Each structure stands twice: as structure tokens, then as C-alpha cells.
Coordinates of C-alpha atoms in Angstrom, one line a residue:
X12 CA -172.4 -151.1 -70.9
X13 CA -174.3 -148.2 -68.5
X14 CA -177.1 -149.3 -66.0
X15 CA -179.5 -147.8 -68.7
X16 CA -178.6 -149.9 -71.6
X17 CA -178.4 -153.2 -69.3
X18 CA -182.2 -152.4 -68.2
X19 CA -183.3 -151.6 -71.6
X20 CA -181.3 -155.1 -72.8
X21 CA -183.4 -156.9 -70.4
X22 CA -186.9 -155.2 -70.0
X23 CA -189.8 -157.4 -70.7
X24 CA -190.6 -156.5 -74.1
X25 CA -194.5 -158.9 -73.3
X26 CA -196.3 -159.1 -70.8
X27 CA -196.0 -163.0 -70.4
X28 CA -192.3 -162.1 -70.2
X29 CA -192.6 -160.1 -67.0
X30 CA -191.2 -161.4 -63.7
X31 CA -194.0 -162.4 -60.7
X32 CA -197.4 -159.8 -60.6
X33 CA -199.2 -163.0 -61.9
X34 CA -202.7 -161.4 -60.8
X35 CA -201.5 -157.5 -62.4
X36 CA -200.1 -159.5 -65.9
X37 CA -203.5 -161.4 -66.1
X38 CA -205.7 -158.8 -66.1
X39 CA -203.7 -156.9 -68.1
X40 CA -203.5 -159.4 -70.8
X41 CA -207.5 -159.5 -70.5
X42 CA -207.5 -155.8 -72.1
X43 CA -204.8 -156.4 -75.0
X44 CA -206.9 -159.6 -75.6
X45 CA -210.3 -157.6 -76.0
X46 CA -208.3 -154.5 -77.1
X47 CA -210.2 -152.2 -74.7
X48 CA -208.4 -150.4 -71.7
X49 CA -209.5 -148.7 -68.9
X50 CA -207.6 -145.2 -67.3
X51 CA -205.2 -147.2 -65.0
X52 CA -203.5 -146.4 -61.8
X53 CA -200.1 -148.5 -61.3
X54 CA -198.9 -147.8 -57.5
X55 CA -196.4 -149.4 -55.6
X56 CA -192.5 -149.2 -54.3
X57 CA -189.9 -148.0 -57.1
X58 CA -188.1 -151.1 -59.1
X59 CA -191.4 -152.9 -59.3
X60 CA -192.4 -153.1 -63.1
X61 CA -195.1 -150.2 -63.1
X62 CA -193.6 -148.9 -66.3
X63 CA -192.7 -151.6 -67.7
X64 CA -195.9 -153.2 -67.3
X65 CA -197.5 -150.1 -69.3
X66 CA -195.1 -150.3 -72.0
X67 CA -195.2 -154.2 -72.8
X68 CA -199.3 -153.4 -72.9
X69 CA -198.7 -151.5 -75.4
X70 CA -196.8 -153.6 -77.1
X71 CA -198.8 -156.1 -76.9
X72 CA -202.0 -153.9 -77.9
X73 CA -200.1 -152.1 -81.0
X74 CA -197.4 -154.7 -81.9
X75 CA -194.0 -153.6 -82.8
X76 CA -195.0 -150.2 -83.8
X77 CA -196.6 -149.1 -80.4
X78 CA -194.2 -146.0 -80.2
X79 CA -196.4 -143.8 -82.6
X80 CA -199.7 -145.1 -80.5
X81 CA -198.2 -144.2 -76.7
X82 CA -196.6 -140.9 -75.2
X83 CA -194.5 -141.4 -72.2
X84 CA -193.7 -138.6 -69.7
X85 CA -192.7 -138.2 -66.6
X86 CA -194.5 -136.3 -64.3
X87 CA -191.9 -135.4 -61.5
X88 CA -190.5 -133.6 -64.3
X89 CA -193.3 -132.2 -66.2
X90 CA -195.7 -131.3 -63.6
X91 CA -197.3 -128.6 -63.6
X92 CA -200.8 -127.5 -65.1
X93 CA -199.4 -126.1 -68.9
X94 CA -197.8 -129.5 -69.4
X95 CA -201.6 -130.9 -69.5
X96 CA -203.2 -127.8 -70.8
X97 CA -200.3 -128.0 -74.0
X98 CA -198.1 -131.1 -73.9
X99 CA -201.3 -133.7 -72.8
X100 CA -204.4 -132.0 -74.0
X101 CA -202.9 -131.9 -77.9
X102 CA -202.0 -135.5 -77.4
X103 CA -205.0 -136.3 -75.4
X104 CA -207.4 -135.3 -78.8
X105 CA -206.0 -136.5 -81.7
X106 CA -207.6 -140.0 -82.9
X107 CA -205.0 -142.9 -83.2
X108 CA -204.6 -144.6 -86.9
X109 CA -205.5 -147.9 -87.2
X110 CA -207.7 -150.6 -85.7
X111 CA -207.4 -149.5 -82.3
X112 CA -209.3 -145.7 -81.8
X113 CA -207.4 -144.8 -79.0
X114 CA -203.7 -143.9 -77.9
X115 CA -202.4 -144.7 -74.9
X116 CA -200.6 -141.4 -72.3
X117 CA -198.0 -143.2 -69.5
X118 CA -197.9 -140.3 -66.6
X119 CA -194.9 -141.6 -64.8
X120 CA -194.2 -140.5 -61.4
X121 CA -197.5 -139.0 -61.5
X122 CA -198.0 -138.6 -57.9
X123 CA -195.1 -135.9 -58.0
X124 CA -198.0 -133.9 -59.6
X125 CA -198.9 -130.4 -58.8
X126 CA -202.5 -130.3 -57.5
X127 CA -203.5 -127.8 -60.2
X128 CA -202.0 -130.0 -63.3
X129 CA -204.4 -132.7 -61.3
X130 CA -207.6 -131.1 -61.2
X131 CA -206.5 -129.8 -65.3
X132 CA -206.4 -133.4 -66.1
X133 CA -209.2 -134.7 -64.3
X134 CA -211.3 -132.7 -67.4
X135 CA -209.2 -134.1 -70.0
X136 CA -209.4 -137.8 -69.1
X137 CA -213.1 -137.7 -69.2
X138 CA -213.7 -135.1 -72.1
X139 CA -210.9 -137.5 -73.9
X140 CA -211.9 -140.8 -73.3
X141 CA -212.6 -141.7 -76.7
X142 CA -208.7 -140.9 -78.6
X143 CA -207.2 -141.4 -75.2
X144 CA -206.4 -143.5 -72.4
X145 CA -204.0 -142.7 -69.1
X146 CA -202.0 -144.8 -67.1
X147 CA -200.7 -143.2 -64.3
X148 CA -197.5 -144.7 -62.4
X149 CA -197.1 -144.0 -58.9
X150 CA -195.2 -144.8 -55.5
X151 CA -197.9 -143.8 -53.6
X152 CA -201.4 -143.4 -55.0
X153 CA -202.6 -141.2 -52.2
X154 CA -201.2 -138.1 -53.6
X155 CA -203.4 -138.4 -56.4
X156 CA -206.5 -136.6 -56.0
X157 CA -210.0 -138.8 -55.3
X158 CA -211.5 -137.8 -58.9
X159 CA -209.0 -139.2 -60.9
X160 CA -208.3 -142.2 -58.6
X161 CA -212.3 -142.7 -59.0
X162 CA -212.1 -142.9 -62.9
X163 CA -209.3 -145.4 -63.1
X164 CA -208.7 -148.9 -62.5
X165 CA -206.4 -149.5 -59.7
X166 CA -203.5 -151.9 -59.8
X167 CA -201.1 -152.6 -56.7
X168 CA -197.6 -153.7 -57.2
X169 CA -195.2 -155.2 -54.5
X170 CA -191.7 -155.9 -54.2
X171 CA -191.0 -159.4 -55.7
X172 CA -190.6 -162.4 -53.6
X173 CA -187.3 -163.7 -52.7
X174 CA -187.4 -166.7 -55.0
X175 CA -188.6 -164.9 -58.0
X176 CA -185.6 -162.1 -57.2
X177 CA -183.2 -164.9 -57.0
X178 CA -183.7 -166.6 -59.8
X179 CA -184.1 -163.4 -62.1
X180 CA -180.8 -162.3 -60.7
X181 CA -178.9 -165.7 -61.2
X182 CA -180.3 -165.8 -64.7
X183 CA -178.9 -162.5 -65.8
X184 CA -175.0 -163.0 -64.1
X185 CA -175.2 -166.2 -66.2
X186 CA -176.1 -164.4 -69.6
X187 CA -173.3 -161.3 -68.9
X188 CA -171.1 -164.1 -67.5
X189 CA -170.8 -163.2 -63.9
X190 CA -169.2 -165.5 -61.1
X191 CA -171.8 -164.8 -59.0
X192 CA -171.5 -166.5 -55.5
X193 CA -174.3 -167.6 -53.1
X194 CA -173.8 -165.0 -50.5
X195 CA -173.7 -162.2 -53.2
X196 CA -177.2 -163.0 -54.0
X197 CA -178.4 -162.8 -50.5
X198 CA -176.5 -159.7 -50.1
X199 CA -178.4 -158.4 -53.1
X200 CA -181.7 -159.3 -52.0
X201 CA -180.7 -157.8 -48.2
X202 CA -180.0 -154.4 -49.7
X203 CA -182.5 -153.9 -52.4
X204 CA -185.2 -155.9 -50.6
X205 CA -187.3 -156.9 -54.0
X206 CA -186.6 -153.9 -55.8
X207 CA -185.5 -155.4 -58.8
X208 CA -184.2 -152.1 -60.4
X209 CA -182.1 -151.5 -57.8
X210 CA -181.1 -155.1 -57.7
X211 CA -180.0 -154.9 -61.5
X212 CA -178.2 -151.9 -60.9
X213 CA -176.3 -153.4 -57.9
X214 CA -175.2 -156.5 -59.8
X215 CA -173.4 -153.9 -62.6
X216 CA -171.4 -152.0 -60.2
X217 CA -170.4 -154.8 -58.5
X218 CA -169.4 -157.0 -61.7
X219 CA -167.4 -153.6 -62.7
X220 CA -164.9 -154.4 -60.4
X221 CA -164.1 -157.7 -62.2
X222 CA -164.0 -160.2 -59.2
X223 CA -166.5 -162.7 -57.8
X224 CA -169.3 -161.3 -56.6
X225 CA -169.9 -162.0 -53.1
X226 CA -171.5 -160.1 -50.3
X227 CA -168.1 -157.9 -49.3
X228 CA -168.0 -156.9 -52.7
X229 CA -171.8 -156.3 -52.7
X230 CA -171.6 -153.9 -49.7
X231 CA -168.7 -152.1 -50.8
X232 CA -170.1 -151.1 -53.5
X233 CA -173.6 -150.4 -52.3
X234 CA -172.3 -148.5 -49.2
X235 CA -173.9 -150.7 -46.6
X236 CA -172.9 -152.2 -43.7
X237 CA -172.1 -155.8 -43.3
X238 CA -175.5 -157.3 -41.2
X239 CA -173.1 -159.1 -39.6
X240 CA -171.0 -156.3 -38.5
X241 CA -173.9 -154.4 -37.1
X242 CA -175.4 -157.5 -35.3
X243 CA -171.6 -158.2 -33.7
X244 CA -171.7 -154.2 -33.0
X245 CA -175.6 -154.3 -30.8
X246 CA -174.3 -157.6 -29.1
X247 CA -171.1 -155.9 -27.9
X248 CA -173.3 -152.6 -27.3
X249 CA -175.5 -155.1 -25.6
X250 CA -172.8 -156.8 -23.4
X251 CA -171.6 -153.7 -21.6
X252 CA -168.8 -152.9 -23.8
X253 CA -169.7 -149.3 -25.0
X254 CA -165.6 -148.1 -25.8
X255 CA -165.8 -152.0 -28.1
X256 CA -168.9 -150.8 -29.5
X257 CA -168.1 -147.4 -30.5
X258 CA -164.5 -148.5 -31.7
X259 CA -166.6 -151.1 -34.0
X260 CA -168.9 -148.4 -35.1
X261 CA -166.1 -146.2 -36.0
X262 CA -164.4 -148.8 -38.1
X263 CA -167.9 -149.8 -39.6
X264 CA -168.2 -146.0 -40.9
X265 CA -164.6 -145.9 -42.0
X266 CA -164.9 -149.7 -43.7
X267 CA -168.0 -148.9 -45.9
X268 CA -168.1 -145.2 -46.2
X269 CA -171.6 -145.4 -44.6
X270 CA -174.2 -142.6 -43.5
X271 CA -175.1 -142.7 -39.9
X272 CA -178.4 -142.2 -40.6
X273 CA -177.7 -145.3 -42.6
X274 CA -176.0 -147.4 -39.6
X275 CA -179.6 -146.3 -37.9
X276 CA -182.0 -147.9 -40.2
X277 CA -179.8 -151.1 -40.7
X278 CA -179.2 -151.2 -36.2
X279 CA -183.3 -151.0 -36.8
X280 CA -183.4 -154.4 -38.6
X281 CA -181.0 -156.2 -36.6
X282 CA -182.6 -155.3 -33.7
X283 CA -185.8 -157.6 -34.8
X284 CA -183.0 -160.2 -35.5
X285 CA -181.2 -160.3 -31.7
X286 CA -181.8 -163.2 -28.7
X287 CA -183.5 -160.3 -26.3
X288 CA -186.8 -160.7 -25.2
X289 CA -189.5 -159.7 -26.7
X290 CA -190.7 -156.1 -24.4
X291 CA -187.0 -155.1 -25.1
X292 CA -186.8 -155.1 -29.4
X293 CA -190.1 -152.9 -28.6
X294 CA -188.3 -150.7 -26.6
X295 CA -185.3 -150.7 -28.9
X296 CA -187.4 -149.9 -31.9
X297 CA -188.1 -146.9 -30.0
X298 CA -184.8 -145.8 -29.1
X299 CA -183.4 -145.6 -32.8
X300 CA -186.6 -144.3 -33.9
X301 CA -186.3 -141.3 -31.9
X302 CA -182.2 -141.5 -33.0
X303 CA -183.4 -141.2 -36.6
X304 CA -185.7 -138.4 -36.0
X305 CA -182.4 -136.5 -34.4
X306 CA -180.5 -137.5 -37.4
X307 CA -183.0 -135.9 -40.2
X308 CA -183.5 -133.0 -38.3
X309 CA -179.3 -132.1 -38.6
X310 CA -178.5 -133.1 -35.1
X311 CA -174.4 -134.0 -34.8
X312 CA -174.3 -137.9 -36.1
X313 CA -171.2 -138.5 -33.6
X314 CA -173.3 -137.2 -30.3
X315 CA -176.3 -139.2 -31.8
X316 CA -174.8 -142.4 -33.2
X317 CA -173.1 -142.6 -29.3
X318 CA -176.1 -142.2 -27.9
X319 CA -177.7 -145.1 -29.7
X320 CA -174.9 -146.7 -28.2
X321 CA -174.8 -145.6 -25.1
X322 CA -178.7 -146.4 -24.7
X323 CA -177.9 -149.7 -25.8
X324 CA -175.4 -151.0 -22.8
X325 CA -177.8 -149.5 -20.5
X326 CA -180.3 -151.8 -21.7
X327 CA -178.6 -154.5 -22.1
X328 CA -177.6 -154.0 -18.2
X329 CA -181.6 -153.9 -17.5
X330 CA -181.9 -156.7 -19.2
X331 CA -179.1 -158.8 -17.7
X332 CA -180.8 -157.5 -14.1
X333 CA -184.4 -158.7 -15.6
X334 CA -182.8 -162.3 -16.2

């Protein structure tokens, strides 16, 4: 089964069906209940139910036939101003059937649009407001210009908690049948950090390859290093051993197939994780922040991921001098 019909399979179709957002879920219930609903922003990280949140109120507004009430489209794709001009305004106008007056317009992505298409649809939300209401879906609800943020009602989604991930995740490997082992869940929590849509799509690739699930298999498949190869890597880096160090790194690289700008960010979280006083994670922090910025900028990863290294022993050697 693709990724696509396993998310479909399993999407809340209610709201009382969705997974944590208590605070969102109750307020959103509060409109279906009185059948009234305000323009909407949904912002937050990717994976977090912004979509899906839209379409269960809609379902729960319309019933089962909510599809010829709602238009979905995604904005990064559809972005610019003739989409709302053609494409939203002719939606936008027409007066729903039935006892609800109004249709309901999901913009996904909607902070992927142009500045133009914006201003176009600040008009046609207001002038509309009768046939129509918006819910707008973004990652980040800065990009959306102040006028429209100022006529909706803004909702904040966040990555879900680890227990509520956890138990979501065990629940679905027991309904597809998947030997899913403890330290497979924590390895799929550690890589998609409470995106759930990621953590859904993590759990398919890795029960493709027909074994137990278990954090190897997880970070194979997710091309990420092992935390505890990295941590192993900084404490030999950290020890004075930069030919151990690199060697590690090299195998790391060769192991997982991983990006070095990749190995960056995960040495960034390990750093928080190592016994080294305080003043010296802060200067750390540094160090592979400014290794990052070489990285995305197209500087050699070899020279740089050295470097990192290289920077490493030397502070470890400071800090063996501080003690």
C-alpha cells in the first residue's frame, strides 16, 4: 500500500477522532456545533493536522457529503493572482445548497503565496463572506500579509507530545501487523520529532523491508545517523583523538548514506546531550553553527566536516586544561 493510501486509511475522518490539539479540536467543534465559521488561519510545523483538522470540520459541518460544500487547493502550487481572480473568486460567489449558506475554500500551503494573489484575495474574503469561508494552512503565518491575518481567526498547531506520538504509532503497527520494537519507536520519535506525517511515513518504509522494526532499521531507512554513533564520534573528537574521530565520521557517512550537512545538525543535538560544562556546549553551538553556514553556502563538506572536527579536539584540550 503507498504512503498516500496508508494516510488516507488512517486520517481522522471527525474531529473527536483527531490525535492531541485538545484546545484547536474544541473550538473547532464549537463552530460545527453552532454551524457558523469564521476565516481561519491554521499555522504550525508540517505533519501537524492543519489539513486534516479543516477537512474533518467539514465533515462534521456537511456530513458525508462535505465534498460538493469544500474546495481544496494548494497554494504552493496555485499561487499566483489569476488562481484567485478565476479559480477562487467563481468558487468564492456561488451560494452553497442546503441548510448551511456557505462553502468552505481550504488554501493549503498558503503562505507559499505570491504577494499579489494575497492582496487579490484580501477583497474576495470580505466581499465573499456570505457564500464563503477560507481556511488558510500555513507553516509559517508570517508570510501572510497583516489584512488577511487581521480577518481571520488564528489557530497554532505544535508538534505532538511524545506520549501521544507513541501511542498513535504503536496503535497503527498493531492494526498493519508490525513487530515493532521499543527502540524503533524512540528512533521514530528522534527523527521526526512529533511530526506525525513524517512519523507515518517512516514506519512504511521501514515495515517494507519485512523485519522487526528497531532503531538500525529505522535509521537506515531514514538516512540518519545513529545518536549513538555521533555522541561516541564528539567524545572521541573530544578526547584528542582526531585520526579516531574522522575514521568514525567516514564510516558514519559510508554506514547511512548521510549528508554532511546532515551529520552537522544531528553533532548540534548531541552537543546539548555531552558531560562538558556548561560555557563550552555554548561555544560548541557556535562552532557547528558557523560549520552549517559553510555547508549551505557550497563550501567542500570534507574540508568542513574536518574542521568541525578538528575544532572539536582543540576544545576538548581547553577543556581538559580548564579542569
Amino acid at each position: 500500500m503507498s504512503f498516500e493510501m496508508w494516510a488516507e486509511k488512517y486520517r481522522p475522518k471527525h474531529l473527536s477522532e483527531m490525535v492531541d490539539q485538545k484546545t484547536i479540536v474544541e473550538r473547532l467543534k464549537s463552530f460545527a456545533k453552532s454551524k457558523n465559521v469564521p476565516h481561519c488561519i491554521f499555522a504550525g510545523p508540517p505533519g501537524t493536522g492543519k489539513t486534516t483538522a479543516a477537512l474533518c470540520l467539514a465533515r462534521d459541518l456537511y456530513g458525508e457529503s462535505y465534498r460538493e460544500h469544500l474546495m481544496e487547493l494548494n497554494a504552493s502550487d496555485e499561487r499566483g493572482i489569476n488562481v484567485v481572480r478565476e479559480t477562487v473568486k467563481t468558487f468564492a460567489r456561488s451560494r452553497s445548497i442546503g441548510e448551511i449558506p456557505f462553502k468552505i475554500l481550504i488554501l493549503d500551503e498558503a503562505d507559499n503565496m505570491t504577494s499579489d494573489a494575497q492582496q487579490a484575495l484580501r477583497r474576495t474574503m470580505e466581499r465573499y463572506t456570505e457564500t464563503c469561508r477560507f481556511i488558510m494552512c500555513a507553516n509559517y503565518s508570517g508570510k501572510i500579509i497583516e489584512p488577511i491575518q487581521s480577518r481571520c481567526a488564528p489557530f497554532r498547531f505544535s508538534f505532538l507530545p511524545r506520549e501521544e506520538h507513541d501511542t498513535y504509532i504503536k496503535q497503527l503497527a498493531e492494526r498493519e501487523n508490525i513487530q515493532l520494537l521499543p527502540d524503533g519507536v524512540e528512533a521514530i520519535f528522534e527523527v521526526c520529532s512529533g511530526d506525525l506525517r513524517r512519523a507515518i511515513n517512516t514506519l512504511q518504509a521501514a515495515a517494507s523491508m519485512n523485519k522487526p522494526i528497531d532503531s538500525l532499521l529505522v535509521y537506515s531507512v531514514t538516512g540518519k545517523a545513529n545518536p549513538f554513533d555521533v555522541q561516541r564520534m564528539l567524545t572521541t573528537a573530544i578526547n584528542g583523538d582526531f585520526l579516531g574521530a574522522r575514521k568514525q565520521l567516514r564510516d558514519m557517512i559510508q554506514k547511512y548514506g548521510v549528508a554532511g550537512i546532515d551529520i552537522i545538525r544531528q553533532v548540534h543535538k548531541e552537543i546539548f546531550k555531552a558531560e562538558i560544562p556548561e560555557p563550552w556546549k555554548i561555544k560548541l553551538a557556535a562552532i557547528t553553527g558557523e560549520i552549517d553556514f559553510r555547508l549551505v553556502e557550497g563550501s567542500d563538506e570534507e574540508v568542513q566536516l574536518s574542521a568541525m572536527l578538528a575544532r572539536l579536539v582543540e576544545a576538548g584540550s581547553e577543556i581538559k586544561k580548564g579542569n
